[in-house]
Coordinates of C-alpha atoms in Angstrom, one line a residue:
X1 CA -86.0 110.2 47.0
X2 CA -83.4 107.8 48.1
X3 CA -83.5 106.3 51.6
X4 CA -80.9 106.8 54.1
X5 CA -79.6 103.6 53.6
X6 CA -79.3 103.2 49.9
X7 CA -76.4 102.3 48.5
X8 CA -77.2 102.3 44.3
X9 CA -74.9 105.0 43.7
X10 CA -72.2 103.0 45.0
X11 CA -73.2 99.4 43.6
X12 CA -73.6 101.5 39.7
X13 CA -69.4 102.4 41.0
X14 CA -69.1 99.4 41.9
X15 CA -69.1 98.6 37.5
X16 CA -66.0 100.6 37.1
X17 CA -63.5 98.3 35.7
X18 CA -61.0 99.9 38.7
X19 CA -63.4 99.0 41.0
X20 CA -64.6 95.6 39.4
X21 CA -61.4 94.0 39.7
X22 CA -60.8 94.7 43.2
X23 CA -64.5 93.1 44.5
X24 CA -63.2 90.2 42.2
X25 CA -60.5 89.3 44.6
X26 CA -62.6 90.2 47.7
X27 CA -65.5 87.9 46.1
X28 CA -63.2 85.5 45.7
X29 CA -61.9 85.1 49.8
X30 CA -66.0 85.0 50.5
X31 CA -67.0 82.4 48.3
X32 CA -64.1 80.7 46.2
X33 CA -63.6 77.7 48.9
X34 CA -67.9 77.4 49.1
X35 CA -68.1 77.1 45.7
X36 CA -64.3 75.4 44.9
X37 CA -65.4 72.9 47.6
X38 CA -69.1 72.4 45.7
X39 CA -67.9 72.2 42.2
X40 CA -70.4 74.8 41.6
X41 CA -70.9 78.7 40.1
X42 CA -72.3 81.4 42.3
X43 CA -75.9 81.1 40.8
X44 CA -76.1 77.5 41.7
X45 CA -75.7 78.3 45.3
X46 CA -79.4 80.0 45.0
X47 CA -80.9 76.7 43.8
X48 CA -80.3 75.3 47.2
X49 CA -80.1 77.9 49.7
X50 CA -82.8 80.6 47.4
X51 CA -82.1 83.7 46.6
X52 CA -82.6 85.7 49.6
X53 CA -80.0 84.1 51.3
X54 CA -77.7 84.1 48.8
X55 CA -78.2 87.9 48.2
X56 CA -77.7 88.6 51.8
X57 CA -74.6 86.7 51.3
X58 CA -73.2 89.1 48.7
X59 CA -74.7 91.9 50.9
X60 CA -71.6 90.7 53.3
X61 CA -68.8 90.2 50.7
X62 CA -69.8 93.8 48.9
X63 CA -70.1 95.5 53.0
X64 CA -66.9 94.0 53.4
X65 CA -65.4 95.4 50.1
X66 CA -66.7 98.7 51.4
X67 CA -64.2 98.9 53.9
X68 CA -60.7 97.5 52.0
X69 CA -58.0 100.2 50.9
X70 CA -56.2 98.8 47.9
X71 CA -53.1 100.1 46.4
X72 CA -53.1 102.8 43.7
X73 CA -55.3 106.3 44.2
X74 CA -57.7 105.9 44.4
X75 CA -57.6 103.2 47.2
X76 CA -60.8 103.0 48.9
X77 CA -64.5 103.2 46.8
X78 CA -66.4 104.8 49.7
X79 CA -63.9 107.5 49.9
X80 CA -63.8 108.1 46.1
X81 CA -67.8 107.3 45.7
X82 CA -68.5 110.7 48.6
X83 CA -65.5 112.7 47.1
X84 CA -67.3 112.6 43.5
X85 CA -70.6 111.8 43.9
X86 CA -71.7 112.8 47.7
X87 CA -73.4 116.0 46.5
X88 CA -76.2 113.8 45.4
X89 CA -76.5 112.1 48.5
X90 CA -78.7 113.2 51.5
X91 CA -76.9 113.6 55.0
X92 CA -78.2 110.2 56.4
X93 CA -76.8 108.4 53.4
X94 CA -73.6 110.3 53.5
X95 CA -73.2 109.2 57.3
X96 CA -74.3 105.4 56.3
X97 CA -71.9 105.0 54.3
X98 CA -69.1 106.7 56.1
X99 CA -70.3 104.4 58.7
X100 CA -70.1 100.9 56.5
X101 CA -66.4 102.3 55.2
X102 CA -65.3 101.7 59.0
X103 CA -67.1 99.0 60.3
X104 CA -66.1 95.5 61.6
X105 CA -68.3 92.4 61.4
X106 CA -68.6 90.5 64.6
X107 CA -70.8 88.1 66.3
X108 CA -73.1 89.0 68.6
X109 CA -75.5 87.6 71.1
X110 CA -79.0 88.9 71.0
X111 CA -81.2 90.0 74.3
X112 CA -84.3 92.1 75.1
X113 CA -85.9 91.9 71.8
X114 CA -88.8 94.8 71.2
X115 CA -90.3 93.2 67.7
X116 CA -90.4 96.0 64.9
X117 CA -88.3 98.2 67.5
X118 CA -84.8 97.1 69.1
X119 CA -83.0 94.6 70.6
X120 CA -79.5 94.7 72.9
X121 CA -76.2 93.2 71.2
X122 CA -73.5 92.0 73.0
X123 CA -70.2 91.2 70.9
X124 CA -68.9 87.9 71.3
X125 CA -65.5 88.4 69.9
X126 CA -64.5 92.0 71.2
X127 CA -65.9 92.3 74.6
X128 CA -67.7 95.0 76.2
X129 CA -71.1 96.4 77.2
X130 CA -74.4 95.4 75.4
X131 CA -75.4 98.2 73.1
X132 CA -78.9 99.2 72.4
X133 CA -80.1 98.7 68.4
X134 CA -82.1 100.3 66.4
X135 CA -84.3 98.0 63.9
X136 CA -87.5 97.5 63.2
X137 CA -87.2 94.5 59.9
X138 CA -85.1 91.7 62.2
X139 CA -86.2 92.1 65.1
X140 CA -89.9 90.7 64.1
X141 CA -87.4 87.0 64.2
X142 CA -85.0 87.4 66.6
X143 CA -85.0 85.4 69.4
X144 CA -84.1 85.8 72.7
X145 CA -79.8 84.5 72.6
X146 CA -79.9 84.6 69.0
X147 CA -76.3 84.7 67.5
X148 CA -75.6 86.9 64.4
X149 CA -73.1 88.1 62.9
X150 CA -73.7 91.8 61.6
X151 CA -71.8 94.8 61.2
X152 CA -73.5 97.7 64.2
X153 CA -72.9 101.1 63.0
X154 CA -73.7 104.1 64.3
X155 CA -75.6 106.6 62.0
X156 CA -76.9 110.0 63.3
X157 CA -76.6 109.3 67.5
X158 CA -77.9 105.6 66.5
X159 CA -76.6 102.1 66.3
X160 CA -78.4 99.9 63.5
X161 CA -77.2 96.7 61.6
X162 CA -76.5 96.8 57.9
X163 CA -77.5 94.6 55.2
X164 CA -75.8 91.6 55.8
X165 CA -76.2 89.9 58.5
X166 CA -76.1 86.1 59.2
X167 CA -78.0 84.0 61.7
X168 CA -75.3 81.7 63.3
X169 CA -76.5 77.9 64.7
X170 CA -74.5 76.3 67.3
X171 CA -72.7 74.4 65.0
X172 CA -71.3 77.0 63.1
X173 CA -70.7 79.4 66.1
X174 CA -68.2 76.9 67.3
X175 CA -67.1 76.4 64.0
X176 CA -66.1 80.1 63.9
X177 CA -64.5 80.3 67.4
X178 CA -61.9 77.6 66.4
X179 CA -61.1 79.0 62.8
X180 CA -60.4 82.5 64.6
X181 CA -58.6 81.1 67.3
X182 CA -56.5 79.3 64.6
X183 CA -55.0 82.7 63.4
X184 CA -55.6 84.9 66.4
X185 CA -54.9 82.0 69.4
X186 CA -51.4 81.1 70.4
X187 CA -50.2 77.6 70.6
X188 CA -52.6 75.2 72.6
X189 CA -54.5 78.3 73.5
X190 CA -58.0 77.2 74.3
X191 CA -59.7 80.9 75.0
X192 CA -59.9 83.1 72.1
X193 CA -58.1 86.7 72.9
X194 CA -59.0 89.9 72.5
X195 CA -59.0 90.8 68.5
X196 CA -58.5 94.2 67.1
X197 CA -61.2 95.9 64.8
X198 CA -58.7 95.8 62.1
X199 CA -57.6 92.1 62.8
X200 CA -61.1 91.1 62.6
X201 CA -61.8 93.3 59.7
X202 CA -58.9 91.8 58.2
X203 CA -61.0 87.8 58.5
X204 CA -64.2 89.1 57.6
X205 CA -64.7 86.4 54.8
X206 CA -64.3 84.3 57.6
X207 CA -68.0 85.2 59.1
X208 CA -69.3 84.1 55.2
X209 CA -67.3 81.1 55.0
X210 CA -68.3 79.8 58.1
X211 CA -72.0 80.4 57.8
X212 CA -71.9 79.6 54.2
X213 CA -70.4 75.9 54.7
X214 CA -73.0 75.2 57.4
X215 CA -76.1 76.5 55.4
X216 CA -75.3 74.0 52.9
X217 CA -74.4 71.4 54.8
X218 CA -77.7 71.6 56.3
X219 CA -79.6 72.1 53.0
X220 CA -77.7 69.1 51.4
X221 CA -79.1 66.8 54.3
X222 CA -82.9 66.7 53.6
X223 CA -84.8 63.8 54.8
X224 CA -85.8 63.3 51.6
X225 CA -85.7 64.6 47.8
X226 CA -88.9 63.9 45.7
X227 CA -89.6 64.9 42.0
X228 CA -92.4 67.4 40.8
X229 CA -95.0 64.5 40.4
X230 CA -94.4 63.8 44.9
X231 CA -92.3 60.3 43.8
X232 CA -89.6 59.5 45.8
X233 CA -86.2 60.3 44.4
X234 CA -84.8 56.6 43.6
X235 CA -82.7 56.4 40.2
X236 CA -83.9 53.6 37.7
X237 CA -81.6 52.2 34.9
X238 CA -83.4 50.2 32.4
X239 CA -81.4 48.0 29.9
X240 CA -83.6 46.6 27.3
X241 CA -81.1 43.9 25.7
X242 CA -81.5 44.5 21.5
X243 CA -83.0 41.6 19.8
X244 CA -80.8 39.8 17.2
X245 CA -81.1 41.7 13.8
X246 CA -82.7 45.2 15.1
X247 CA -80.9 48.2 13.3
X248 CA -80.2 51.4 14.6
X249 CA -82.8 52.6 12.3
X250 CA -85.6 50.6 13.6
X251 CA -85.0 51.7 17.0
X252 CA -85.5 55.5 16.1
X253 CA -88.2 55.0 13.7
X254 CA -90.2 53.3 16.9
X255 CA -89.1 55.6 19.3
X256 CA -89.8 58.9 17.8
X257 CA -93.4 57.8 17.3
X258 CA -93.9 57.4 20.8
X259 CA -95.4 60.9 22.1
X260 CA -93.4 63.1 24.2
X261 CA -90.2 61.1 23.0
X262 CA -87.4 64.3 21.5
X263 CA -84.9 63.1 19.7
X264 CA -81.4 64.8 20.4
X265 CA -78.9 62.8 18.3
X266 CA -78.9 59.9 16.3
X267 CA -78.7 57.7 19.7
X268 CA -80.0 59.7 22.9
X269 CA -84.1 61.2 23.7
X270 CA -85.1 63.1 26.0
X271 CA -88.6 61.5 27.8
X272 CA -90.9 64.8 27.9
X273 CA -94.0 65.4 29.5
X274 CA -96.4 68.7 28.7
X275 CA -97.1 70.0 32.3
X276 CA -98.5 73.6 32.6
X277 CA -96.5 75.9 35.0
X278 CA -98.4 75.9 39.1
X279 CA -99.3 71.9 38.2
X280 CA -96.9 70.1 40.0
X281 CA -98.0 68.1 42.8
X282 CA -98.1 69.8 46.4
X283 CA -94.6 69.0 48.5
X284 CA -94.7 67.2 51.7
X285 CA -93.2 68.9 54.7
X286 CA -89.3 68.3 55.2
X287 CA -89.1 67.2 51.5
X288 CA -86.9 69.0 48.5
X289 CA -88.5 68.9 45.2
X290 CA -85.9 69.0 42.5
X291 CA -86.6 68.2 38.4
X292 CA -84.9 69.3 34.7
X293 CA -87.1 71.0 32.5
X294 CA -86.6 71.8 28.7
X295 CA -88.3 75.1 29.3
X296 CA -91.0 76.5 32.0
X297 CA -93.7 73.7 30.4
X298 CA -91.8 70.8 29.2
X299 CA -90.3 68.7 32.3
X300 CA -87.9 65.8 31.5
X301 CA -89.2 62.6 32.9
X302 CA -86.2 60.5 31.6
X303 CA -83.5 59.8 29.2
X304 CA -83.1 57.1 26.4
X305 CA -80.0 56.1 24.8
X306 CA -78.3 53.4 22.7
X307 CA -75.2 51.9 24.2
X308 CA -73.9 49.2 21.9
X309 CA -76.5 46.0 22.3
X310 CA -78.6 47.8 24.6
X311 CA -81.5 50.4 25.0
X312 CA -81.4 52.1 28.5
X313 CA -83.8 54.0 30.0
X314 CA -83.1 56.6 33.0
X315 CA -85.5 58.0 35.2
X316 CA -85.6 59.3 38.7
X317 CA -88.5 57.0 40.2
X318 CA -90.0 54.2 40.3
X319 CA -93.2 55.5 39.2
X320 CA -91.3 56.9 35.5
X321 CA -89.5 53.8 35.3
X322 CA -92.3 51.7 35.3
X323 CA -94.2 54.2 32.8
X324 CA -91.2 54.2 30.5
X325 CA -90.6 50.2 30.3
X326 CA -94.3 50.0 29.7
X327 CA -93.9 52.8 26.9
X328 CA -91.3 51.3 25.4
X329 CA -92.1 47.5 25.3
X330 CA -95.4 48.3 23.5
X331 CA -93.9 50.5 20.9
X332 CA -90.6 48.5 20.3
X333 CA -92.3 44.7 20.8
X334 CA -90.1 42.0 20.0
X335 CA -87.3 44.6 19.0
X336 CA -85.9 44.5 22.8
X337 CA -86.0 41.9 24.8
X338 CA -86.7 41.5 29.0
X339 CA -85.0 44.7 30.5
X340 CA -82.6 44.2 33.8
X341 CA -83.4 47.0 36.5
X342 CA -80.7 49.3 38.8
X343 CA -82.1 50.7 41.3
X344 CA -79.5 53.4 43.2
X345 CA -80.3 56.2 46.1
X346 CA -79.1 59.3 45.8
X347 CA -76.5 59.1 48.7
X348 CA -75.1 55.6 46.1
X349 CA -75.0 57.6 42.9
X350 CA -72.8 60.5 45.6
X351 CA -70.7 57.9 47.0
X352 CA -69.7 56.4 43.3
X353 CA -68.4 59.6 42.2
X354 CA -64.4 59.9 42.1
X355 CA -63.7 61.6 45.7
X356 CA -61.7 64.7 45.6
X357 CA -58.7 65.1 47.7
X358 CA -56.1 67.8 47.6
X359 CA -53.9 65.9 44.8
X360 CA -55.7 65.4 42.2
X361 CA -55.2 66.6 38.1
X362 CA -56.2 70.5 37.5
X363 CA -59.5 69.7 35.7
X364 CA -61.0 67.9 38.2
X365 CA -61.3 71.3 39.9
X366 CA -63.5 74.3 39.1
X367 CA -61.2 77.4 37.2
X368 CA -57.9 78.0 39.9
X369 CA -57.1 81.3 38.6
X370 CA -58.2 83.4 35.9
X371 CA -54.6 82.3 33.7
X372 CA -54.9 78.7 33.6
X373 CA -54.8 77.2 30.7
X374 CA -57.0 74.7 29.9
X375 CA -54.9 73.4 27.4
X376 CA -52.2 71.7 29.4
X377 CA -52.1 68.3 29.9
X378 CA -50.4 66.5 32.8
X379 CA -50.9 69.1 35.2
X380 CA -51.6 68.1 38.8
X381 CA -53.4 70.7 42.2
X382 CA -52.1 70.6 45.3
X383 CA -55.0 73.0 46.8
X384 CA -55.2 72.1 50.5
X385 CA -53.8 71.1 54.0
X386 CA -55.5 70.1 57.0
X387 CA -54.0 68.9 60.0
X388 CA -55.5 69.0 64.0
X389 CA -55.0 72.0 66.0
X390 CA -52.8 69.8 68.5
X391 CA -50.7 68.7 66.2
X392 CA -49.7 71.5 64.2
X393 CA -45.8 72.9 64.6
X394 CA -44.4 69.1 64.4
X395 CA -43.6 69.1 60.4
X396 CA -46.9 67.3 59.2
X397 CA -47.8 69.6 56.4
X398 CA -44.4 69.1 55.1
X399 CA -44.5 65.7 54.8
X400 CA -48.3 66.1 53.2
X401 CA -46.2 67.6 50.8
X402 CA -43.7 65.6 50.1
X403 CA -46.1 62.3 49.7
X404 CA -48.7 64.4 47.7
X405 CA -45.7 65.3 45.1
X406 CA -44.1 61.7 45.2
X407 CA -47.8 60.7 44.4
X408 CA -48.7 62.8 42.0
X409 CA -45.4 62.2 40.0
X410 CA -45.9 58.3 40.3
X411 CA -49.4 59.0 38.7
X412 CA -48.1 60.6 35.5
X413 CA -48.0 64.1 36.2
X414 CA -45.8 66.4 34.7
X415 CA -46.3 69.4 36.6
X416 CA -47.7 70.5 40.0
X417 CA -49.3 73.5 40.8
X418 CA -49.8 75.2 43.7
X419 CA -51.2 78.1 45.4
X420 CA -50.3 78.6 48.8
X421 CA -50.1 82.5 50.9
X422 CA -47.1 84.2 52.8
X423 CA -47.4 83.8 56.0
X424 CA -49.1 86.9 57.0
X425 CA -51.9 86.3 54.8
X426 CA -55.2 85.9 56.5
X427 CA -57.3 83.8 54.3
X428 CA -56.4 80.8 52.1
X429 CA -54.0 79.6 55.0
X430 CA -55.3 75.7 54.0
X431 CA -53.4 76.1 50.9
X432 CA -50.2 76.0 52.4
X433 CA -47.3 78.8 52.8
X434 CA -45.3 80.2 50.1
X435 CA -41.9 79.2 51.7
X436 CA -42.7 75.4 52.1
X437 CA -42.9 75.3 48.3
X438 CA -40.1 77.2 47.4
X439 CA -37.8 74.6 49.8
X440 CA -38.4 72.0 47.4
X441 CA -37.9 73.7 44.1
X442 CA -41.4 75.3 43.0
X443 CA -41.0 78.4 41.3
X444 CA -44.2 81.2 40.7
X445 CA -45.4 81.7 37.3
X446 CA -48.1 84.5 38.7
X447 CA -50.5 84.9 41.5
X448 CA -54.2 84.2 41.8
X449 CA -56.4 87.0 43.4
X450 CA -54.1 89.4 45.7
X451 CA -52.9 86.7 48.1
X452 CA -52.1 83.3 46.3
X453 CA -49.0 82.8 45.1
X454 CA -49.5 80.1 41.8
X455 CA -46.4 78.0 42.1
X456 CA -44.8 75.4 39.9
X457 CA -42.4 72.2 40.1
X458 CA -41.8 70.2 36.9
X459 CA -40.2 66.7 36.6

């Protein structure tokens, strides 16, 4: 018997290929920045915030979905879901769902908490007079002055949240007040004004972007990262110099008799260890345990690999390190010679990668939209803007512009993409506006999702 609010029947619509396409472009405002930003797919965003989270996550981008009309008939998949398939649906889910296809996330401040009952909400963004809720699963956490942001719908003469909803810290509460009063504040404003339901149900990605970025900032900043044996993550490179006449061939044949040593190619091995599933040593409080295993019983403790005159072992400790040196200078002898150590933290190996910034070739990014070509060669991003609050209406993103193209050309590229919005759009505004482009000569080749515009200039 389904509950009152369960929403299968809609997520099995949701696999429609009208209706697919549509939570593509409205996945896409939630989480393409989060992920563009990371370098990362959706699934990797579970390894560091877990699943429940993440799920909760979708549960906002799919409630949000829920309530978008798109063009064509038909427009809206709650409307079409009840108009085909409500018969099956008991009254309570009927009215939860009618419910979700109008509602508005918000932020709201929590008070007078009754654990497995109730609490009072008062919205932060709209105004008006706290209103009593109706849940029993939340309200064993909640804390008196909590923030959240939720969607509060009345169902049946009573106001509960739905699925997603998305405890805000200080940090990203502010965050959110000045990204809404970007787009809804006037110039220099400093007080955020009232905002319709269907503005702010027009910036609801907003609420997942916001919370999202903070979560894994927060995640990312652990005291400290340790592997499954409890080491402390410290990354060893090993460089055992060759001795004068050693052969490829004599290398491997000593190598691959060491135990736990998998050859993957004539010059790289994987350094595996048996270790049983539930074995790994208990984590300390405030630490992150992270490893690379083959499969659920072999964990890689380290890499080996011939580089021209060299054998160089990698591992993620000092403790491997020291157990793979001593591995390897018993089983090779006087085919190596005294190794030279690196030692590098994992805040060195971040700050040696290339940095990013918005002018960079195409493949340094994650996919841009679902044409690109993968093919091309010479092809340059231009995928954001930022400039202060204050100064903004004085030309700076114009001349961001014009250096980012001047530099991009003088770096060999031969074309530049963009992707900025009209005007009007409310999300993806950091890419820039349509019109700026088009005064200095780009021309669209297609768009990306409903609101980006993928723009062109060649030399």
């Amino acid at each position: 018997m389904p509950t009152s609010h369960d929403l299968n029947g809609l997520m099995k619509f949701l696999s429609r290929d009208e209706w697919r396409e549509c939570f593509e472009e409205v996945f896409d405002d939630h989480f393409g920045p989060i992920l563009g930003e990371g370098d990362m797919e959706f699934e990797d965003l579970a390894e560091v915030l877990g699943d429940d989270r993440v799920m909760n996550l979708w549960g906002c981008a799919f409630e949000d979905f829920l309530t978008q009309d798109f063009e064509g008939e038909p427009s809206n998949i709650v409307d079409e879901y009840l108009k085909r398939r409500g018969w099956k649906e008991n009254a309570q889910t009927r009215a939860y769902m009618g419910a979700l296809r109008t509602s508005v996330m918000s932020l709201y401040e929590v008070s007078d908490v009754v654990p497995g009952q109730s609490f009072m909400a008062r919205d932060l963004l709209r105004g008006g007079e706290p209103i009593a809720v109706k849940e029993g699963t939340a309200t064993k956490t909640l804390k008196q002055w909590d923030k959240i942001a939720a969607r509060i719908v009345p169902v049946l003469g009573k106001n509960i949240l739905t699925g997603g909803v998305l405890p805000f810290t200080r940090e990203a509460t502010q965050s959110l007040f000045d990204a809404l009063l970007d787009v809804f504040g006037k110039k220099n404003a400093r007080k955020l004004p009232a905002i319709r339901d269907e503005d702010l149900r027009a910036v609801a990605f907003t609420f997942t972007l916001i919370w999202g970025f903070d979560a894994l900032g927060k995640a990312l900043d652990m005291p400290m990262l340790q592997n499954a044996e409890g080491d402390e993550f410290m990354f060893h490179d090993v460089r055992f110099p060759l001795a004068a006449g050693a052969t490829q061939q004599d290398i491997a044949a000593r190598l691959n008799g060491i135990a736990g040593m998998s050859q993957e190619n004539a010059q790289f091995w994987n350094w595996l260890e048996y270790m049983p599933p539930g074995e790994d040593k208990p984590k300390e409080a405030g630490t992150l345990s992270l490893d690379t295993a083959m499969d659920s019983s072999w964990r890689v403790l380290g890499n080996v690999e011939l580089k021209g005159g060299f054998l160089c072992l990698s591992a993620n400790s000092a403790e491997r390190a020291e157990k793979g040196t001593a591995l390897i200078q018993r089983a090779l002898g006087d085919l190596v010679r005294t190794p030279l150590t690196e030692i590098r933290t994992i805040q060195q190996m971040m700050a040696e990668r290339p940095a990013k910034d918005g002018r960079t070739p195409r493949e340094t990014y994650r996919k841009l939209s679902q044409e690109q070509d993968d093919s091309e060669a010479g092809v340059w991003s231009i995928v954001c803007f930022y400039v202060p609050r204050a100064s903004r209406g004085r030309g700076l993103a114009s001349a961001l512009l014009d250096g980012a193209i001047d530099h991009a050309f003088a770096k060999g590229a031969r074309t530049i993409e963009a992707y900025p919005v009209d005007q009007a759009s409310p999300s993806y505004r950091f890419m820039g506006f349509r019109e700026m482009f088009v005064a200095r000569g780009f021309h669209e080749i297609g768009m990306a999702g409903s609101r980006r515009h993928v723009m062109r200039l060649e030399r």
